[in-house]
Short mmCIF file of C-alpha atoms in Angstrom, two decimals:
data_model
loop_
_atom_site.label_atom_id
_atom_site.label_comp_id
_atom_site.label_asym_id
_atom_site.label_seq_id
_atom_site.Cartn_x
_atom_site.Cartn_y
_atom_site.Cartn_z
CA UNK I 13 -3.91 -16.08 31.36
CA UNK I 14 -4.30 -17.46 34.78
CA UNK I 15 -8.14 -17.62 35.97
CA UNK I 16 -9.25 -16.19 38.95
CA UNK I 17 -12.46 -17.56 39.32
CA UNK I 18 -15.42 -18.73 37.68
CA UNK I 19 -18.98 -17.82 38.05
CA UNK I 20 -21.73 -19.00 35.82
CA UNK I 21 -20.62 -18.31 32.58
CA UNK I 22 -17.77 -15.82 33.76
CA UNK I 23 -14.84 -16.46 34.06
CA UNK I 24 -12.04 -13.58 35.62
CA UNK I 25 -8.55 -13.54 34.95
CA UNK I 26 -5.68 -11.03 34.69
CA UNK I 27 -3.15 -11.25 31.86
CA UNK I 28 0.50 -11.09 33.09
CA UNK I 29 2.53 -8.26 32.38
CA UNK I 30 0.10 -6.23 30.86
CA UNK I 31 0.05 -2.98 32.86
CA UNK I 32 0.57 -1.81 36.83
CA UNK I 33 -3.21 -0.42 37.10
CA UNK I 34 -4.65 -2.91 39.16
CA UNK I 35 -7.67 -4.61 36.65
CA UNK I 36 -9.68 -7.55 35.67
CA UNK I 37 -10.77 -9.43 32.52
CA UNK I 38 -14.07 -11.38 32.29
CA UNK I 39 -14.62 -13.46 29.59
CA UNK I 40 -18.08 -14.73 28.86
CA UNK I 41 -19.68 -17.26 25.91
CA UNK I 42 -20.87 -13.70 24.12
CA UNK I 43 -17.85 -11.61 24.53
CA UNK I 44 -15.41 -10.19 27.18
CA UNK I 45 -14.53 -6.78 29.00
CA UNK I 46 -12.13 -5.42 30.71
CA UNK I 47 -13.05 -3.29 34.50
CA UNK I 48 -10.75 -1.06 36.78
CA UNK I 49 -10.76 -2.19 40.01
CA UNK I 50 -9.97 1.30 41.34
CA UNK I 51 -10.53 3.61 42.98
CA UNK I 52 -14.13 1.92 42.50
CA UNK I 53 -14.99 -1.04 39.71
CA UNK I 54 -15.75 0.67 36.57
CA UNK I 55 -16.07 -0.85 33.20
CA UNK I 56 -13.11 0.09 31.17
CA UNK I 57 -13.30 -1.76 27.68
CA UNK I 58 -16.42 -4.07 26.50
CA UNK I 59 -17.19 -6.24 23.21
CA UNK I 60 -20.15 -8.43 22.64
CA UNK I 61 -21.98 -8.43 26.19
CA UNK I 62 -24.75 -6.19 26.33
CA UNK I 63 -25.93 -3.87 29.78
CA UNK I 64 -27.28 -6.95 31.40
CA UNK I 65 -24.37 -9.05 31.32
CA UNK I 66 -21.76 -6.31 32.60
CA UNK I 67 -24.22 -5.36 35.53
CA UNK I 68 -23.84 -8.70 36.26
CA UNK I 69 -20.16 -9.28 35.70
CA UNK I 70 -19.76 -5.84 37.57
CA UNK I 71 -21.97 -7.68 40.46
CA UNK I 72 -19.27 -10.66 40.66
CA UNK I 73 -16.21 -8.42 40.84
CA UNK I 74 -17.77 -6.23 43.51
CA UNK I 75 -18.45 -9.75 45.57
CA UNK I 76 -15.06 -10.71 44.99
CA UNK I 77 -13.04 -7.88 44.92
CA UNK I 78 -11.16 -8.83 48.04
CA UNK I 79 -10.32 -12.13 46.66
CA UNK I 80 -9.20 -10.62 42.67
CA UNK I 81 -7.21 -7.65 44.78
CA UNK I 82 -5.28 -10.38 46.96
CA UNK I 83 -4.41 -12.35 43.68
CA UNK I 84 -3.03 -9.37 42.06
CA UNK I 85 0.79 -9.70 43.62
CA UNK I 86 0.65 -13.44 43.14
CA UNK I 87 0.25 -12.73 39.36
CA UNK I 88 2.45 -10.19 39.22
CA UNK I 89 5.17 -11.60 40.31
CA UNK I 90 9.03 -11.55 39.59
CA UNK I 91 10.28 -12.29 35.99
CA UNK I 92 13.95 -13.25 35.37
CA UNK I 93 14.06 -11.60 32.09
CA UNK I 94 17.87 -12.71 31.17
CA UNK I 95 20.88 -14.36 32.30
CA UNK I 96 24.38 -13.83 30.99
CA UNK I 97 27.98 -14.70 32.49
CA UNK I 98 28.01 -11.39 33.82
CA UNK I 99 24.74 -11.17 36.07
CA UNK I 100 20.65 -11.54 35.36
CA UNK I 101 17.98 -8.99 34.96
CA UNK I 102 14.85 -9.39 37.22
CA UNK I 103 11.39 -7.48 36.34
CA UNK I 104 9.77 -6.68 39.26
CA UNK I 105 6.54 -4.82 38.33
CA UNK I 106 7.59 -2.06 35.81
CA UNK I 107 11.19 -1.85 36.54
CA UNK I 108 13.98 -4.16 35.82
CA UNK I 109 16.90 -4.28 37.75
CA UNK I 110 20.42 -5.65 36.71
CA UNK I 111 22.06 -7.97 39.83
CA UNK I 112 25.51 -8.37 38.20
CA UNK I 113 27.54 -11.46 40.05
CA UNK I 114 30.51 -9.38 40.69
CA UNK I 115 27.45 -7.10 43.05
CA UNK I 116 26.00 -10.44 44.20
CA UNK I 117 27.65 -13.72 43.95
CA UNK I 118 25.89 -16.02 45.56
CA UNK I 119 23.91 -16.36 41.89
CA UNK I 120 27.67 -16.59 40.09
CA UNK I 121 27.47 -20.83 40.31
CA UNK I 122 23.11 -21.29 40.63
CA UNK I 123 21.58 -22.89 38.21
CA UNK I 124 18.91 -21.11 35.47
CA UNK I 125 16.32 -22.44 37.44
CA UNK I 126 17.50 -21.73 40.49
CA UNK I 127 17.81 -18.22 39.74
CA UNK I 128 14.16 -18.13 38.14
CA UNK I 129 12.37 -19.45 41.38
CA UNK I 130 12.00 -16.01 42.84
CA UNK I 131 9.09 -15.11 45.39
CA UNK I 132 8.29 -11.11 46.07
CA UNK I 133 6.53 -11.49 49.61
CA UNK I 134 6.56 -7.72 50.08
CA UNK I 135 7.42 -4.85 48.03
CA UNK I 136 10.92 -4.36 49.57
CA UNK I 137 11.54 -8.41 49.73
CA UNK I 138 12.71 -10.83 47.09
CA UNK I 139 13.28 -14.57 48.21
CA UNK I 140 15.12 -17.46 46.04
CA UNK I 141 14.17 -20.37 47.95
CA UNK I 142 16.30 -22.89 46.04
CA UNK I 143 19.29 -20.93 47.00
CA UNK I 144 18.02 -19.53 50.45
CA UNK I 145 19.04 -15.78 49.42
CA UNK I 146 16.89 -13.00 50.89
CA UNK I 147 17.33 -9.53 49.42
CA UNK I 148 15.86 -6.20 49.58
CA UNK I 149 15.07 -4.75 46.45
CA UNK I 150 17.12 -1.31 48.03
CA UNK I 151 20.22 -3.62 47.98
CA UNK I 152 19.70 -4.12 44.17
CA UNK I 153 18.38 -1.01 42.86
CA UNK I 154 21.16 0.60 45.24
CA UNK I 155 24.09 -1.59 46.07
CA UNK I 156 26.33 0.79 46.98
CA UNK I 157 24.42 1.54 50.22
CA UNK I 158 25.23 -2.05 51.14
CA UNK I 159 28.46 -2.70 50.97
CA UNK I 160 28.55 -6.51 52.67
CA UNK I 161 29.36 -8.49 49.67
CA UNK I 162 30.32 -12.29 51.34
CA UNK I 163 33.63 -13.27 50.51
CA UNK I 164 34.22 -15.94 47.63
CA UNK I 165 30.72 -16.37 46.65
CA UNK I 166 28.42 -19.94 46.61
#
Protein backbone atom coordinates (compact mmCIF):
# COMPACT_ATOMS: atom_id res chain seq x y z
CA UNK A 1 0.00 0.00 0.00
CA UNK A 2 1.61 3.12 -1.19
CA UNK A 3 2.38 5.72 1.78
CA UNK A 4 1.29 9.03 1.72
CA UNK A 5 3.11 10.50 4.33
CA UNK A 6 4.58 10.06 7.57
CA UNK A 7 4.21 11.92 10.73
CA UNK A 8 5.63 10.86 14.02
CA UNK A 9 4.61 7.54 14.41
CA UNK A 10 1.81 7.75 11.61
CA UNK A 11 2.06 6.78 8.77
CA UNK A 12 -1.09 7.40 5.89
CA UNK A 13 -1.65 5.40 3.00
CA UNK A 14 -4.56 4.29 0.77
CA UNK A 15 -4.86 0.68 -0.39
CA UNK A 16 -5.45 0.36 -4.18
CA UNK A 17 -8.58 -0.78 -5.43
CA UNK A 18 -10.33 -0.98 -2.40
CA UNK A 19 -13.42 1.21 -2.83
CA UNK A 20 -14.42 4.74 -4.80
CA UNK A 21 -15.25 6.65 -1.34
CA UNK A 22 -12.48 8.83 -1.14
CA UNK A 23 -10.52 7.56 2.45
CA UNK A 24 -7.38 7.16 4.36
CA UNK A 25 -5.54 4.52 6.43
CA UNK A 26 -3.17 5.41 9.32
CA UNK A 27 -1.19 2.94 10.71
CA UNK A 28 0.51 3.53 14.01
CA UNK A 29 3.06 1.20 16.41
CA UNK A 30 -0.38 0.43 18.59
CA UNK A 31 -2.85 -0.17 15.90
CA UNK A 32 -4.45 1.42 12.76
CA UNK A 33 -7.84 3.10 11.57
CA UNK A 34 -9.42 3.85 8.84
CA UNK A 35 -11.18 7.90 8.34
CA UNK A 36 -13.58 9.30 5.56
CA UNK A 37 -12.28 12.12 4.12
CA UNK A 38 -15.77 13.39 3.23
CA UNK A 39 -17.88 15.36 3.30
CA UNK A 40 -15.74 16.17 6.59
CA UNK A 41 -12.84 13.66 8.20
CA UNK A 42 -14.61 11.29 10.36
CA UNK A 43 -13.25 8.18 11.86
CA UNK A 44 -14.70 5.25 10.11
CA UNK A 45 -13.05 1.95 11.52
CA UNK A 46 -10.40 1.87 14.59
CA UNK A 47 -8.33 -1.05 16.40
CA UNK A 48 -5.78 -0.63 19.09
CA UNK A 49 -5.32 3.33 19.30
CA UNK A 50 -7.15 4.81 21.98
CA UNK A 51 -9.08 8.67 21.89
CA UNK A 52 -5.75 10.35 22.12
CA UNK A 53 -4.09 8.89 19.30
CA UNK A 54 -7.09 9.31 16.69
CA UNK A 55 -7.52 13.06 17.82
CA UNK A 56 -4.23 13.22 16.84
CA UNK A 57 -4.20 11.18 13.66
CA UNK A 58 -7.55 13.09 12.90
CA UNK A 59 -5.26 16.41 13.52
CA UNK A 60 -2.68 15.19 10.68
CA UNK A 61 -5.32 14.37 8.07
CA UNK A 62 -7.11 17.67 8.62
CA UNK A 63 -3.42 19.43 8.02
CA UNK A 64 -2.98 17.44 5.09
CA UNK A 65 -6.06 16.89 3.58
CA UNK A 66 -5.21 18.87 0.50
CA UNK A 67 -2.15 16.93 -0.04
CA UNK A 68 -4.02 13.01 0.74
CA UNK A 69 -7.11 14.45 -1.62
CA UNK A 70 -4.56 15.37 -4.54
CA UNK A 71 -2.92 11.83 -4.20
CA UNK A 72 -6.16 10.12 -4.47
CA UNK A 73 -6.27 9.98 -8.60
CA UNK A 74 -2.58 9.20 -8.67
CA UNK A 75 -3.44 6.00 -6.69
CA UNK A 76 -6.27 5.26 -8.37
CA UNK A 77 -5.19 5.02 -11.42
CA UNK A 78 -5.82 2.83 -14.62
CA UNK A 79 -5.47 -1.03 -14.35
CA UNK A 80 -5.08 -3.16 -17.53
CA UNK A 81 -6.91 -6.01 -16.12
CA UNK A 82 -6.39 -8.49 -19.30
CA UNK A 83 -5.12 -8.84 -22.67
CA UNK A 84 -6.21 -11.37 -25.25
CA UNK A 85 -5.77 -11.54 -29.22
CA UNK A 86 -8.96 -9.98 -29.44
CA UNK A 87 -8.60 -6.60 -27.38
CA UNK A 88 -7.70 -5.65 -23.42
CA UNK A 89 -9.87 -4.68 -20.56
CA UNK A 90 -8.91 -1.42 -18.70
CA UNK A 91 -10.36 -0.63 -15.00
CA UNK A 92 -10.76 2.76 -14.65
CA UNK A 93 -12.20 3.40 -11.14
CA UNK A 94 -15.22 0.99 -10.77
CA UNK A 95 -15.89 0.24 -14.31
CA UNK A 96 -14.04 -1.78 -16.78
CA UNK A 97 -14.22 -1.20 -20.23
CA UNK A 98 -13.42 -3.70 -23.14
CA UNK A 99 -11.18 -1.76 -26.15
CA UNK A 100 -11.36 -4.66 -28.66
CA UNK A 101 -8.48 -4.12 -31.57
CA UNK A 102 -10.91 -4.51 -34.31
CA UNK A 103 -12.61 -0.88 -32.26
CA UNK A 104 -9.04 0.38 -31.77
CA UNK A 105 -6.04 -0.86 -33.51
CA UNK A 106 -3.43 1.06 -32.81
CA UNK A 107 -3.03 -1.53 -29.55
CA UNK A 108 -3.42 -4.70 -32.25
CA UNK A 109 0.81 -4.87 -32.60
CA UNK A 110 1.89 -2.90 -28.83
CA UNK A 111 3.55 -4.66 -26.62
CA UNK A 112 2.01 -5.91 -22.89
CA UNK A 113 3.80 -3.22 -21.49
CA UNK A 114 3.10 -0.84 -23.74
CA UNK A 115 -0.45 -1.27 -23.34
CA UNK A 116 -0.12 -1.25 -19.37
CA UNK A 117 1.61 2.27 -19.21
CA UNK A 118 -1.65 4.12 -19.11
CA UNK A 119 -1.99 7.70 -17.42
CA UNK A 120 -5.79 9.07 -16.56
CA UNK A 121 -4.97 12.95 -16.45
CA UNK A 122 -8.68 13.78 -16.28
CA UNK A 123 -11.75 11.89 -15.91
CA UNK A 124 -12.63 11.94 -19.67
CA UNK A 125 -8.71 11.40 -20.72
CA UNK A 126 -6.63 8.27 -20.96
CA UNK A 127 -2.95 8.65 -22.32
CA UNK A 128 -0.47 5.63 -23.40
CA UNK A 129 2.64 7.44 -23.63
CA UNK A 130 4.73 4.57 -25.04
CA UNK A 131 2.43 4.47 -27.94
CA UNK A 132 1.41 8.26 -28.05
CA UNK A 133 -2.49 7.32 -28.16
CA UNK A 134 -4.85 9.83 -26.53
CA UNK A 135 -8.43 8.69 -25.95
CA UNK A 136 -11.51 9.78 -24.34
CA UNK A 137 -13.00 7.41 -22.19
CA UNK A 138 -16.61 8.39 -24.34
CA UNK A 139 -14.76 6.87 -27.36
CA UNK A 140 -14.41 3.55 -25.39
CA UNK A 141 -17.37 3.22 -23.33
CA UNK A 142 -19.21 4.46 -26.65
CA UNK A 143 -17.41 3.80 -29.88
CA UNK A 144 -20.03 3.99 -32.03
CA UNK A 145 -20.32 7.79 -31.54
CA UNK A 146 -16.84 7.92 -33.03
CA UNK A 147 -16.65 6.40 -35.96
CA UNK A 148 -12.80 7.49 -37.14
CA UNK A 149 -11.13 4.23 -36.85
CA UNK A 150 -7.41 4.95 -38.81
CA UNK A 151 -6.95 2.78 -41.57
CA UNK A 152 -4.56 -0.38 -41.20
CA UNK A 153 -3.70 0.08 -37.68
CA UNK A 154 0.15 0.58 -35.95
Amino acid sequence: APTILRSGQFRLFFFSREEPRIHVHVAHPDGEAKFWLTPEVHLATTTGLNQRQLSDAQMVIETHLGEIADAWPVISAPEVTHVSQHGFWLLLGNEELLLPFAQFPWFRHATIAQINTVEWPTPDHLYWPELDIDLSVASIRHPESFPLIAEGGV
